[in-house]
Amino acid sequence: MASKTHVDNTVNERRLRPIYDWLDNGNNKKALQEADKVLKKHPSNQCARVLKALALLRLGKENECQVIMDKVRSEVPCEDSTLQAMTICYREIHQPDKISEVYEAAAKADPNNEELLTHLFMSYVRLGDYKKQQQTALTLYKMKPKNPYYFWAVMSTVMQAIHADQKLAKGIILPLAERMVLKLVREGKMEAEQEVQLYLMILELQDKNEEILNVLSSPLASHLSYVPQHKATILLKLERYPEAANAYRELIKENIDNWAFYQNYLSAALKFQQPTECLDFLNNIINTSEKRIRAPYLARLDLLERAYINEDLQCSLQPVDFMRQYFAQFGEKGCVVGDLRLYLNLLTSKTKFELFEKIEKDIGATSDEFPTTVQQMQRHIHLEQLRRICGFHHPPLVDRSKQEQLIKRLCDLYEKGNELCPVQDRLPTDFCPADPYILLATHLLHQLWVDTNDASFLYKAMSVLEHGLLSSPVNFHIKILLVRIYLEAGLVVAADHTFALLDVKHLQLDSLGHLYAPLLAPLGNLPLASTTLDHTAKFFIANYKDSADHLTFAYKYGSFIKIQEFVELRERLDNSFHFAMTTVDKMLLDLCWCDSTASLFSTLSSMHIQPHLDTIRWASLRDNRDLEVVRGWEPFNQSEKDPRMQEETRVCMLRLLSARNAILRILAASANSSSIFLSQISAELKELDEEFIPKILQKFDTDGKRNRSCKILVPLDAVERLREAHYSEQLRTIACLAKSLSQSPCPDFDCIQMLRTSLCLQTLPIPERDTPVSFKNFLLRASTCSESLAIISAICSVCAVQSEPRTSQKKNKKKCNKKIESNMINETNETKVWREVAVLLSERVENLDAVLTEFEKYELHTGLDEKDDVCVTITKRGQASLRQSCRSLKSRTQPILRLLSNLKS
């Protein structure tokens, strides 16, 4: 019997092989033809039918695919090849719950099949159904008493605890998991390191540090690596400071450059020892070490910060001396600035001058000399970065004239530094050691742009950075600053060209996406925005599927410690601010291209927006931006905790997302004739615009001026977009229109007056010619005007369609014609109002089109050297950027006019 089954499977596999091959090669039409051939001879072959469904799905025929899949599923397939094909199919149509249903039915039909139960367990892993994971794993263990199955059940229990209420987790679930492990411990069945690590994780989640220490001192510790480190950490948590300090002393002797060991040693030792005793230990390490090691030198500075400096220490602990010694040892290393920055607050203004004088003397390059070696240049660069952090590049220590002199000096230093290490002497992947000079110069140029509003400084920064990129094409710091400067000037195509050089992919789409993607549409490049947003959204969707694969592999290979990390990564990306913002922006962008009420209704229907239900999980949203990727040396300010303003910009993102999500729901409510929800959402949008948004925007005002640019370290995207949406009155206008339409079938007088005067429906004056200017504000307003006209026209069109009288379809054509004539003669007030609104909006669209037509002739003036090839390239890309933004925004005027022509009629 078994032999016959094997023969049948072999024959079946031979028949299906061509279908698999065509699917793997991406030729879905051929795969469909091969599947039909097999099904002509064997119409009941389940696997062939599923493979046909998969081919249909990949050909875009999802409905036909679903019909076949439902039919096969009802037959309760148990064959592995069929189930695997169904798994692939359901994954591609984003229905992982159906995979579980299929395997549940198969396992019920064949309850003693270990392989089916294993697949069922993994299907629950994909869903994150921890309770069913636990039950299935225990069923597997009862059938086949293997350790992996048992620990699948334990890990599933732990995951339930992590996602449960803390009281329930610590009171019931975690003790259960602990008892489950203890059972195997007593039976002597613990076999692997991962199993012991899982036991320690369970104890750690319950804060049972004494028990952890006991495990680390028991025979189970033989399965573990790094036991001394574990013990030292637990001793510190248990506040057994003398033992912890001794443990870390021993660890430091074994690994004298492990910075974490020194930090923990000081945390423990200072609880019962004098700082001088700690200092003696650190000095002894420095004096006896044969290698140059950073950790003990840094630990002395850390000791200074932690310890109360009494009279005995005043003589022996001088921060200037320690910092000078540290710089003398490691001044050429890239980490030196970040290391010393942590402790600059120990210095007074006077001691800062003293420190820099001593370091400058040690380096041997005065203010009018140039470094003669690469090592000397690196030390000089790091000194200049420290000087900037301490405010030596900023008023009142330097005025504008001195800042410009400093920029010239930095550019000269870069040129000389480049000669010390020419391109041909470096590997293609190496940065030029002199690159930081131009980064510092760019920061100063941006600072002058902020202070003076003179855009010539922006174009000089572009020139400096583009020249630097020629010499150091792999330096991502230059590319990121260049993207930032181009966007500050409103030149999207140029920014896109540079951003493409960064080759951002995978997780970077989330962590670095804020540098570029959110500003594409607001600065007018709609096609590029659509492509980028679509690409980003696909990454987030694919990640959810891919992360499920990582989880199944972690269970399969018993990497229990990694499971929690993978789950956290999946949740972090699934709840990403950037994902939510990308989704909302893409939906609004698609709706703004609709040129008829039919396409509007169709697009809204496909988006499944529910006006009564806000689907964004606001409490779970995660800010995954990497703000540290923008290199900076801004002065330390006691009143300003974070120069990058991460929390403030996060709130801006939150407010912007809330506002744009409300606009999306207003469009959906208009299409559904939901006056109650329209009123409710308009009130939410009004409250946002009048209360919450002004409060957060105040934090970004510079010298009381709201349109001044922020510091280069502060992300542009949410701040600039929120400013524009608020100050252009876009949010106020849409909220007013929604409120009016919730109360009457057409806009009231006040609403129409608002439409007449609203700034969001008017462009800014074209920037002055023949002088360097930033086009950011002009393009932001032009894009806002275009988007606002599209959104308002869409709301009006769907509301007008639903409020117009419907003529009954009679068989008697004469009566029907008379009714139509009567309606045409007795034009209602509503029709007049809608026509008035349509005419008003059409005028605004035509005005926008006229301004953009005029702006298309604009000749960019950068003030740069026209004989310099790099400067010529900057001008060409800048000009292309302006033309592209202009044409893109103009192309959206035609769909809006077509939509409004329906409203007029």
Coordinates of N, CA and C in Angstrom, one line a residue, residues 591-592 786-796:
L591 N -6.7 60.1 -4.8 CA -8.0 60.8 -4.9 C -7.9 62.1 -5.6
C592 N -6.8 62.8 -5.5 CA -6.6 64.1 -6.1 C -6.5 64.0 -7.6
S786 N -3.0 73.4 -5.3 CA -3.4 72.3 -6.2 C -4.1 71.2 -5.4
E787 N -3.6 70.8 -4.3 CA -4.2 69.7 -3.5 C -5.5 70.2 -2.9
S788 N -5.6 71.4 -2.4 CA -6.8 71.9 -1.8 C -7.9 72.0 -2.8
L789 N -7.6 72.5 -4.0 CA -8.6 72.6 -5.1 C -9.1 71.2 -5.4
A790 N -8.2 70.2 -5.5 CA -8.6 68.9 -5.8 C -9.5 68.3 -4.8
I791 N -9.1 68.5 -3.5 CA -9.9 67.9 -2.4 C -11.3 68.6 -2.2
I792 N -11.3 69.9 -2.3 CA -12.5 70.6 -2.2 C -13.5 70.3 -3.3
S793 N -12.9 70.3 -4.5 CA -13.7 69.9 -5.7 C -14.3 68.5 -5.6
A794 N -13.5 67.6 -5.0 CA -14.0 66.2 -4.8 C -15.1 66.2 -3.8
I795 N -15.0 66.9 -2.7 CA -16.0 66.9 -1.7 C -17.3 67.5 -2.2
C796 N -17.1 68.6 -2.9 CA -18.3 69.3 -3.5 C -19.0 68.4 -4.6

